[in-house]
XYZ file of C-alpha atoms in Angstrom:
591
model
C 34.847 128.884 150.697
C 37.954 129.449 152.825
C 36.908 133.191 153.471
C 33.065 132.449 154.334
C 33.959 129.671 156.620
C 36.871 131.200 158.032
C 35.338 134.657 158.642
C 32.416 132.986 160.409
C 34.822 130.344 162.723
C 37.403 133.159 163.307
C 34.581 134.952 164.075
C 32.971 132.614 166.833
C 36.868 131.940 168.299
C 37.537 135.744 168.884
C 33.289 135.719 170.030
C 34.321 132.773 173.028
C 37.637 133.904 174.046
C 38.215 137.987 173.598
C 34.549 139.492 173.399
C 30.626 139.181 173.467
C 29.303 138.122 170.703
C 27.064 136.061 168.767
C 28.993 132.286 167.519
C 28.884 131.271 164.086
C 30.356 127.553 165.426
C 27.309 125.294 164.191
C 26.332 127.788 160.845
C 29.975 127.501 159.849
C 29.515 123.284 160.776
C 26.231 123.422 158.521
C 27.919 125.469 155.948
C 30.528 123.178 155.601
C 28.213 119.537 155.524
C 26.532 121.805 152.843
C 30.221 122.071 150.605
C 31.190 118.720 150.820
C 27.558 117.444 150.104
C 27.838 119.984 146.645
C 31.089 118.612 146.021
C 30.520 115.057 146.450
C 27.929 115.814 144.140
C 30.128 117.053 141.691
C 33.084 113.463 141.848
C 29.498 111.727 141.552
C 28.897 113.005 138.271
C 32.797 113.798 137.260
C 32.623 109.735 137.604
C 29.869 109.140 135.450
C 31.499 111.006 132.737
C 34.591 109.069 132.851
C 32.312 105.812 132.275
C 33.945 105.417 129.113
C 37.207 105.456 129.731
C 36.479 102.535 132.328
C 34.572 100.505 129.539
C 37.490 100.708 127.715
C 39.926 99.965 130.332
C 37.614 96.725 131.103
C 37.745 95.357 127.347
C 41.558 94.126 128.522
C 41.601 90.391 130.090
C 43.422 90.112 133.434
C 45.100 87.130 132.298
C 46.789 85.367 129.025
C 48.346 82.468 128.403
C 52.130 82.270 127.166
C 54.621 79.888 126.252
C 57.947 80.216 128.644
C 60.614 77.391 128.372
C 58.390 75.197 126.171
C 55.428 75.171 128.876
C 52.208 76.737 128.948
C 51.591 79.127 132.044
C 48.823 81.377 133.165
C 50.339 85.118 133.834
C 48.559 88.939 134.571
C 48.472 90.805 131.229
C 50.541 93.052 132.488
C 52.979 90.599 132.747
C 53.788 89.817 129.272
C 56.719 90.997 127.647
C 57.753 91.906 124.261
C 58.572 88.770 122.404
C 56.357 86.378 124.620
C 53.938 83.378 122.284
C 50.648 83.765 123.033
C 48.518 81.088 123.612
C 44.726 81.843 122.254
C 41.839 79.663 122.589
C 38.753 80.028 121.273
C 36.157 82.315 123.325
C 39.457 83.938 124.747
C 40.432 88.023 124.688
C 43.125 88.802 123.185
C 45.717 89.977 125.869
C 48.479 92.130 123.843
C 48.813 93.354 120.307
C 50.768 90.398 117.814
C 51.445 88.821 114.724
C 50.009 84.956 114.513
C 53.047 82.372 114.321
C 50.697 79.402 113.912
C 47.004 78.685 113.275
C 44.066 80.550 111.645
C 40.959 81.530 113.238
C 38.340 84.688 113.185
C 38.754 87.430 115.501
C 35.557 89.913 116.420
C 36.988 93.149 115.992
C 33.932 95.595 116.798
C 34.675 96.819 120.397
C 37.678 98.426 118.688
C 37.010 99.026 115.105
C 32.975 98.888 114.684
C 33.398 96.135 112.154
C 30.240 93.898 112.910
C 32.091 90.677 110.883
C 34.571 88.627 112.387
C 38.271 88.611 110.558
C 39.840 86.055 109.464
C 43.342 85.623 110.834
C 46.355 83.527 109.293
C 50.119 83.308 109.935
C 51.602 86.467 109.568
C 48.903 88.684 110.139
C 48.334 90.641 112.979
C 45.972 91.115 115.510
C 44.928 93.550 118.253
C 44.465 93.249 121.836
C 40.994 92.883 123.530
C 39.389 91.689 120.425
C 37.731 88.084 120.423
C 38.533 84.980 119.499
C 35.813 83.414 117.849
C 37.042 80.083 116.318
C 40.269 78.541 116.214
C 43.200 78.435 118.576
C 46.030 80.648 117.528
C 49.494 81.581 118.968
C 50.651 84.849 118.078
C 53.951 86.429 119.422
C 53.658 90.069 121.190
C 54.691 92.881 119.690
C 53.060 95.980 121.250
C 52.779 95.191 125.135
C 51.521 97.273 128.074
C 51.193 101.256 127.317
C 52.064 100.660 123.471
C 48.948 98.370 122.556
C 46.349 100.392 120.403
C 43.425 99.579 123.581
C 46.685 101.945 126.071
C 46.353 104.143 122.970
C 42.852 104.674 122.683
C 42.763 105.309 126.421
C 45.334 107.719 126.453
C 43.879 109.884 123.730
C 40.350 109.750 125.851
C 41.582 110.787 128.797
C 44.381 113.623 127.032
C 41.026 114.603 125.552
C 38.753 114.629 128.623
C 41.402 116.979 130.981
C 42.356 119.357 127.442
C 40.961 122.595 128.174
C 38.521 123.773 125.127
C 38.571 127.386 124.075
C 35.363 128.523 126.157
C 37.102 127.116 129.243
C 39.672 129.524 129.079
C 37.754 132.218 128.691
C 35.628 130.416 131.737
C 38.858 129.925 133.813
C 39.554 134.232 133.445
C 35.789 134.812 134.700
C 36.184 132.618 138.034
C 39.434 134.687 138.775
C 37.463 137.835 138.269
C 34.377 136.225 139.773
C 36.904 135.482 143.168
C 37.859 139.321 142.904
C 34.651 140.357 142.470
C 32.979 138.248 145.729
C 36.045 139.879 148.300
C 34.939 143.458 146.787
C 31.402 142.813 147.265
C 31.357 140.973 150.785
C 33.324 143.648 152.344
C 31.746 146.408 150.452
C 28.632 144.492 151.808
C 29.771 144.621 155.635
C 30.737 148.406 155.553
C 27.313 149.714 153.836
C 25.345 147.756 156.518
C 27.807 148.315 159.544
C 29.103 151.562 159.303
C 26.976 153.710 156.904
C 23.177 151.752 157.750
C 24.460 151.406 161.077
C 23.088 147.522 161.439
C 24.485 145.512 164.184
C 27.773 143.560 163.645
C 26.134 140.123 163.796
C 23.885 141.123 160.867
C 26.275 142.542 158.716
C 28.752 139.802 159.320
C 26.495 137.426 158.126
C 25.651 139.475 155.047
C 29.751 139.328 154.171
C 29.646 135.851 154.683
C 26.434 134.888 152.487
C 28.261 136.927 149.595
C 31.205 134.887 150.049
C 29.497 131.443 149.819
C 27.147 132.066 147.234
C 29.710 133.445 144.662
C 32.155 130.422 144.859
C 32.876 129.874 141.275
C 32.542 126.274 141.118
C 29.386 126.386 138.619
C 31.660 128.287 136.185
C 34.812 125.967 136.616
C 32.321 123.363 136.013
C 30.510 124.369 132.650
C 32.318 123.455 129.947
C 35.033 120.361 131.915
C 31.957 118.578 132.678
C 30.183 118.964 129.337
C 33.965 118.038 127.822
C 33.801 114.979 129.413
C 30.534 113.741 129.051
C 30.815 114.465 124.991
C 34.562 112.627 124.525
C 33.297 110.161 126.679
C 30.132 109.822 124.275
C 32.556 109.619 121.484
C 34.830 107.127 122.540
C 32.301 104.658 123.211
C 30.875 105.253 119.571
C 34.429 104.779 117.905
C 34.623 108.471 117.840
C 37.864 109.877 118.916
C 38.672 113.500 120.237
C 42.040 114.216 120.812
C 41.851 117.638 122.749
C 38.817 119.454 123.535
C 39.597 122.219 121.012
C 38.992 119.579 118.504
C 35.625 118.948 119.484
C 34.755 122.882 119.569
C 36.007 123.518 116.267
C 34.423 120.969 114.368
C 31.548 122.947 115.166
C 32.696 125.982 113.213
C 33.187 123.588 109.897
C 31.597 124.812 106.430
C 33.299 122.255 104.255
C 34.484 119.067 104.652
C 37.075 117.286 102.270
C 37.190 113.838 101.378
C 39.993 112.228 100.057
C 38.102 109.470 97.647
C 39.908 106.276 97.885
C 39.454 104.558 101.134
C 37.050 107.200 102.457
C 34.183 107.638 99.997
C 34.917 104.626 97.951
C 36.041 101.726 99.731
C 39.636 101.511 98.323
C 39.228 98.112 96.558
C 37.633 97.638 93.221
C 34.335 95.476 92.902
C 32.626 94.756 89.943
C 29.634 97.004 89.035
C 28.467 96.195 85.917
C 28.642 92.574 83.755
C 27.404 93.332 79.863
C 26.752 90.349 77.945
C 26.813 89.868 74.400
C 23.721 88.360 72.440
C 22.853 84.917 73.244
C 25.114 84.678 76.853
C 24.007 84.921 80.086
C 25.712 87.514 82.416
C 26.696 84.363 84.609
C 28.571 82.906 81.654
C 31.007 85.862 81.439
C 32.050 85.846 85.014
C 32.341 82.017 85.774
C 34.910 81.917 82.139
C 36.352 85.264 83.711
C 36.749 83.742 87.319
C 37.864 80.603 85.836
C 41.119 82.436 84.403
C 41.750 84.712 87.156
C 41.121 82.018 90.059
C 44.553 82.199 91.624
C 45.387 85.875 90.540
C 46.329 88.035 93.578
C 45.941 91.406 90.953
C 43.149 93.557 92.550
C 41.012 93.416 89.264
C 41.554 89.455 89.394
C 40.315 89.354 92.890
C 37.288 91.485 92.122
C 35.680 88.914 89.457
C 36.634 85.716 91.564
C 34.518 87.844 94.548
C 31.330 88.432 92.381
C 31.712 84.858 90.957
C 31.314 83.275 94.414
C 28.534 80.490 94.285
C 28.757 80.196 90.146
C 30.369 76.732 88.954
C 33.773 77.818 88.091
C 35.219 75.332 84.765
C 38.570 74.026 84.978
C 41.273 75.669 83.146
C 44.484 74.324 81.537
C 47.584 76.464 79.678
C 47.062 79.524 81.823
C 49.786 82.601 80.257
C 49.663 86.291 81.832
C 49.894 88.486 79.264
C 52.009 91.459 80.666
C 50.133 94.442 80.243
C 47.073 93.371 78.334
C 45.747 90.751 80.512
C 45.777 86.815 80.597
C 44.620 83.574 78.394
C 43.678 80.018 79.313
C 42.207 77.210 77.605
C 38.693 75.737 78.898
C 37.027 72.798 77.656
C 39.108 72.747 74.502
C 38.327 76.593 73.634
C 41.220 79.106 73.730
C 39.961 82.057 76.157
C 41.240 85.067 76.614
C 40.685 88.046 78.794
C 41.779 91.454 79.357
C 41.907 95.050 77.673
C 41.049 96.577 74.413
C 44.811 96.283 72.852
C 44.230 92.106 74.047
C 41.304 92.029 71.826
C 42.793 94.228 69.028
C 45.754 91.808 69.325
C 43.853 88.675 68.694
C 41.268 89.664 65.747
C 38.346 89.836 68.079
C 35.491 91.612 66.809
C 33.689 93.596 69.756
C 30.814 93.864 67.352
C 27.894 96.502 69.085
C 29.607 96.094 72.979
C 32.962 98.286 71.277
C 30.459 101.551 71.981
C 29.499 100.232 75.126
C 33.210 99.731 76.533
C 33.953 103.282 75.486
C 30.895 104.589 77.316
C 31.906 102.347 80.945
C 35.828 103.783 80.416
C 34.563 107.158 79.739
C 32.413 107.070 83.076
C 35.727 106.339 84.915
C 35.603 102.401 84.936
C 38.047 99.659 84.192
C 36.654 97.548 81.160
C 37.389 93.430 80.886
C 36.522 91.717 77.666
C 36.246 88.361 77.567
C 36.146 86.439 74.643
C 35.884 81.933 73.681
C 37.072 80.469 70.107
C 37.283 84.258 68.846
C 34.037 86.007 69.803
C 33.359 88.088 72.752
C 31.351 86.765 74.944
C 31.040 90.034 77.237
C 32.183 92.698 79.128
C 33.165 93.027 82.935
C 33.218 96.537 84.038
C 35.637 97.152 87.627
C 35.816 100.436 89.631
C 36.325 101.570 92.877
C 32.425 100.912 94.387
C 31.273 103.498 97.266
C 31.061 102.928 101.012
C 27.509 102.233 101.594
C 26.958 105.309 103.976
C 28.658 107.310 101.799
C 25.920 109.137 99.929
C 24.116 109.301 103.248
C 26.675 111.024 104.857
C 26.530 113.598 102.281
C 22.985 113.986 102.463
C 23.243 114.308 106.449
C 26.326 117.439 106.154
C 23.923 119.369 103.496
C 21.330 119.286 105.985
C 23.639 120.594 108.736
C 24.538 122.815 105.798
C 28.130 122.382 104.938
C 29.424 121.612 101.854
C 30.753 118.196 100.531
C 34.638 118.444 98.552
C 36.095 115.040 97.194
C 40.046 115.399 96.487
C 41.278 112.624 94.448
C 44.018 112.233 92.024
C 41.872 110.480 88.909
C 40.858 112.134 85.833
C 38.211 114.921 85.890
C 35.747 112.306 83.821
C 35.870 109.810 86.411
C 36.011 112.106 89.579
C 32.567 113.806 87.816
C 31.033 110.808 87.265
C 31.608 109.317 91.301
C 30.743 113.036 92.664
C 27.443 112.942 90.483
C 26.327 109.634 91.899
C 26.958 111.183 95.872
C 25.786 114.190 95.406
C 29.167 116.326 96.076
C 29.053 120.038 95.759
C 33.136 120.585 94.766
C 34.863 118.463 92.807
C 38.911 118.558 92.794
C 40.708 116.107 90.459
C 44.172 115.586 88.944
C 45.434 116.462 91.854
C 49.206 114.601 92.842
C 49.304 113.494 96.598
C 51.999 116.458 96.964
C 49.329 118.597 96.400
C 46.145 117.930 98.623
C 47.517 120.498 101.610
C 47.796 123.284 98.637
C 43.807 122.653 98.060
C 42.719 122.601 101.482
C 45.196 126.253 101.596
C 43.027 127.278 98.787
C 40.147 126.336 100.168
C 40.808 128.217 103.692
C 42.178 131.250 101.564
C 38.506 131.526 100.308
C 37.515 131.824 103.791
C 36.180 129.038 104.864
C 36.834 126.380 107.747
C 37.735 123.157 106.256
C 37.663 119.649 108.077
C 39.866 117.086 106.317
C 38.931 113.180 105.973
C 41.840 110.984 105.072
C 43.587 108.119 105.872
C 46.927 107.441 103.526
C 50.158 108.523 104.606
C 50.049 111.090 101.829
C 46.684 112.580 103.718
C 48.993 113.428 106.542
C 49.746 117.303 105.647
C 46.300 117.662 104.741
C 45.162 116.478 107.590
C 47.317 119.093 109.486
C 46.602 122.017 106.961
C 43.015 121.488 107.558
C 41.039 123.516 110.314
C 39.663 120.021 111.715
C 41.276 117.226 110.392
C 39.236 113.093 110.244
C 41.657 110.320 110.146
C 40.020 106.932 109.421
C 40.690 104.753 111.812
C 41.891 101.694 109.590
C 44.277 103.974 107.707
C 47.830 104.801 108.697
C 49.326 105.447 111.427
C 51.304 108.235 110.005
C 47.078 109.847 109.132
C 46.034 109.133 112.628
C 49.127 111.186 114.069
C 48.235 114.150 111.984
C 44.313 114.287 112.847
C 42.411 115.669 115.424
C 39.868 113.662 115.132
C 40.265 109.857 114.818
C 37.103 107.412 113.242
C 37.396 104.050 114.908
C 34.819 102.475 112.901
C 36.461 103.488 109.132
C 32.739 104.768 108.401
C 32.348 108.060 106.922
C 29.238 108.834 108.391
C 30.938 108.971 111.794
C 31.788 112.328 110.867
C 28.236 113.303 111.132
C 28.141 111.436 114.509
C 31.440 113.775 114.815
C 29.786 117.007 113.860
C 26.910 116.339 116.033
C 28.527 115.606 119.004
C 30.455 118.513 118.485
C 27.386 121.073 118.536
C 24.923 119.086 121.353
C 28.544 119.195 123.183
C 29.183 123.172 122.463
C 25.578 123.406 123.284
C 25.511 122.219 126.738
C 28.728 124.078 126.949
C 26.580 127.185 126.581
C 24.057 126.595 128.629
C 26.124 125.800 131.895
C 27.562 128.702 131.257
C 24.561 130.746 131.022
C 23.139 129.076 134.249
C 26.463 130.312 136.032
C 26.748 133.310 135.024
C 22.928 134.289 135.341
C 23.242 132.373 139.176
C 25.742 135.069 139.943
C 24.257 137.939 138.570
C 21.242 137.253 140.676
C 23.068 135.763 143.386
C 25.079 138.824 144.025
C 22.674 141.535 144.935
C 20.276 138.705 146.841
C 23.068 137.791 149.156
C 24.159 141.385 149.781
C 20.993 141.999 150.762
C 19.807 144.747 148.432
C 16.393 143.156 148.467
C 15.872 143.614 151.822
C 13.752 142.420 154.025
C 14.187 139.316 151.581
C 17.414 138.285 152.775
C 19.620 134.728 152.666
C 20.842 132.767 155.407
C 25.106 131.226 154.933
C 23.348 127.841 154.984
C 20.896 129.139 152.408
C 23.727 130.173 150.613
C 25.753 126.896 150.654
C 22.944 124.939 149.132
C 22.038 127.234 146.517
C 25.716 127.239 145.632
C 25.971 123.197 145.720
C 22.664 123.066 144.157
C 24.073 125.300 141.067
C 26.915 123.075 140.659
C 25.216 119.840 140.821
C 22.347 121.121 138.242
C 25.502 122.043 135.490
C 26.965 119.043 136.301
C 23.374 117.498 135.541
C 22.851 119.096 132.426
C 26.149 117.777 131.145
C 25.579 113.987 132.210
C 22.117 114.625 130.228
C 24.201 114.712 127.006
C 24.914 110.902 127.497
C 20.709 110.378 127.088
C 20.199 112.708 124.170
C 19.487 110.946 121.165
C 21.946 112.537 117.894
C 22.785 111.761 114.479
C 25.283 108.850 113.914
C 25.640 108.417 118.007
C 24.260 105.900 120.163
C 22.952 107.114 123.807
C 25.401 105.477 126.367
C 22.635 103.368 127.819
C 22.681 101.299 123.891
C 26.451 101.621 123.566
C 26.971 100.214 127.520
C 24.287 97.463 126.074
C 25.976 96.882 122.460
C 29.691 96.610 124.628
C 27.851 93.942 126.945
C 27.556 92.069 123.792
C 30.611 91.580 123.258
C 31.399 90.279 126.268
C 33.825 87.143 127.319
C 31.563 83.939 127.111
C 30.688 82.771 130.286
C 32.932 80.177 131.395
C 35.805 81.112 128.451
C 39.146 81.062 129.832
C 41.023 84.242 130.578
């Protein structure tokens, strides 16, 4: 730009003060209306793809209510400090991160973690800023303020993400400075073929030099794959999809396996009961409501499991309640001594398991926890516990085959059990026994076999896998210590979000492609059509200039039309602009 302008104004200077000659003052005026029209073109769309870092920026309130010296006062959220009691109201953002000090309500979550149902909140949990209060009125005292909140957090990895440079941009970066080369070889190559050797007039071949230099400004090429960066982190972000660099999000494309770690990711890390046996004569709602009416009380996972499935069954009163260390727990109801809990419980007590003692061995050899419980000495049935699957678990594994990689679950249970949960998704390798020391060694393996291996974890002990791996998926309600070591961080604790992931990753490399095609075939053609090789077909410097804008704005374009493309597992931005409306601060809520 500088040499095409300033050739043709130098030009037009020496032309009015030192010697006859044609002025280049108004071309080099148009020329330049021309640039700054292409490049206002160019923040125009640059904008648009930083839409979602905006959205997220807006979930924040500009105001919150604390407590300082025993009064209630209205302050900017960027006011409150470390320490301050926060005063929450019902229909109110949250302000800061916190821990409640007093009061119980339900908070929506979803702008932040995808979770559709509200969570309850008590003393002494915590709770995150720019969620909703639904409910109750809380106060909760800060403890992540300003830059350190998870919203600053999520921000910051956006926008690290959206200025990382991916791999094809470097290799995009080298072109343009060869491109630059290539345009001052050209143009002045250009000006001595038609001045001195065809003998044209000056005026003519000037303007020939100065074409070449305008229509080979590299700005479609610096363009290509920033913009199409942008739009698709952007894209992410507002689907609970986050991309930490750019190299990320081109790699992911490369992936031919993908591990799972099993609990918390596949399964959903807290056991549910899948199966209630009865014995002759009793009703499957029997067994639970004497099994919840033990455990009612019980804060031991496989306790809490049968109270769940019990909800809306009369639950009897108990009386003489003993844990049994080990084996499991007794109680007496309505005058009958009850007891419940393992095979050594029964054993213990005389209890004959009668034609259900196959049937126990069959659940525990599929992998599952067995309950007996059994009234007055006779079983009355068996409860059967284990570790249920998300729900978009299997279709998650039916979407990768399709994109054809292969499914891996790493988990540390028995072969039987890790078999029996890999049947039921349809997993292609199956790695069990293995110690939490051990999971980077697999994915080693794995990569030694040469393959490219994404990672999906979310326990502290996921960490070096996560950074062994080629890509690696942190969940997003895992660990902090997992969401360090990722690349790739899943907001919404939804495994299928790594097929939203995946997708992304290819429409994203795609468009990548394509704006650089367009660049690279503009200048191929561009080149000999400004230096006037098809002559008498020749361009005009204003000619030039819009053909130049125009190729910028169209790769811009192309990128922006990533945020409209319907994918896999993500939501165009027009639904997810609609779906964050949603959650929007009740009219006439207080800040």
């Amino acid at each position: 730009m500088v040499l095409s302008v300033g050739t043709g104004y130098l030009f037009s200077v020496g032309a009015t003060f030192f010697f006859e000659g044609q002025q280049f003052y108004e071309a080099a005026s148009v020329l330049l209306v021309f640039i700054l029209l292409g490049h206002w073109l160019e923040m125009r769309a640059r904008a648009g793809a930083s839409a979602a870092i905006r959205a997220l920026l807006n979930l924040a309130p500009p105001k919150a209510i604390v407590v300082r010296d025993g009064k209630e006062i209205e302050v900017a959220t960027a006011d409150v400090v470390l320490g301050d009691i926060v005063v929450l109201r019902p229909g109110n953002k949250l302000p800061v991160d916190g821990e409640v000090i007093e009061g119980e309500s339900t908070i929506d979550e979803s702008m932040l973690t995808g979770e559709s149902m509200p969570v309850t909140k008590k003393v002494g949990d915590a709770v995150i800023g720019a969620t909703i209060n639904k409910s109750g009125t809380l106060r909760y005292r800060s403890t992540k303020v300003g830059a350190d909140t998870a919203l600053a957090q999520i921000v910051k990895l956006v926008q690290e993400a959206q200025n990382s440079k991916a791999p094809a941009q470097l290799l995009a970066d080298r072109a343009s400075q060869w491109l630059v080369l290539a345009a001052i070889v050209v143009g002045l190559a250009t000006f001595v073929v038609w001045f001195w050797w065809l003998g044209q007039p000056l005026l003519f071949a000037l303007t020939l030099t100065i074409t070449v230099f305008v229509i080979a400004c590299p700005d479609a090429l610096g363009l290509a794959t920033p913009m199409a960066v942008m739009v698709g982190t952007g894209l992410g972000a507002s689907n609970g999809i986050l991309f930490k660099n750019a190299a990320a999000l081109e790699e992911a494309t490369k992936l031919n396996v993908i591990v799972f770690d099993k609990t918390g990711t596949l399964t959903m890390g807290q056991p549910k009961v899948v199966e209630t046996v009865p014995a002759p004569g009793v009703s499957p709602d029997e067994v639970l409501q004497i099994a919840a009416a033990v455990d009612q009380g019980s804060d031991h996972p496989l306790a809490v499991a049968i109270v769940e499935r019990a909800k809306g069954l009369e639950i009897p009163k108990v009386s003489g309640f003993l844990n049994i260390e080990g084996k499991g727990a007794s109680a007496v109801i309505g005058g009958d001594q009850v007891f419940l809990g393992n095979r050594r419980l029964m054993d213990e007590q005389k209890i004959d398991l009668l034609a259900l003692g196959e049937k126990a061995e069959a659940l525990k050899g599929e992998g599952r926890t067995v309950i007996h419980v059994a009234r007055s000495g006779n079983l009355l049935g068996l409860i059967a516990i284990a570790d249920a699957p998300r729900p978009t678990a299997v279709g998650t594994i039916k979407k990768l085959h399709e994109q054809g990689v292969r499914v891996a679950m790493l988990t540390g249970d028995n072969a039987g059990t890790a078999k029996r949960i890999a049947g039921i998704l349809g997993i292609d390798i199956v790695l069990a026994d293995v110690l939490p020391g051990q999971k980077a060694e697999k994915i080693k393996e794995l990569q030694g076999q040469g393959l490219k291996v994404g990672m999906v974890g979310d326990g502290v002990n996921d960490a070096p896998a996560l950074t062994q791996a080629d890509v690696g998926f942190a969940i997003g309600a895992g660990t902090d210590v997992a969401i360090e070591s990722a690349d790739i961080v899943l907001m919404k604790s939804d495994p299928y979000d790594v097929v939203g992931a995946m997708t992304l990753s290819r429409a994203t490399l795609r468009k990548m492609h394509q704006n650089l095609w367009w660049a690279v075939g503009y200048n191929v053609v561009a080149f000999p059509l400004a230096a006037g090789v098809f002559y008498p077909f020749l361009l005009s410097p204003e000619i030039a200039a819009l053909a130049m804008s125009g190729s910028s704005a169209l790769v811009a374009v192309n990128a922006l039309l990533l945020k409209r493309t319907r994918l896999e597992g993500i939501r165009p931005a027009a639904a997810s602009t609609a779906a964050s409306a949603a959650h929007e601060q009740p009219t006439g809520a207080p800040a």
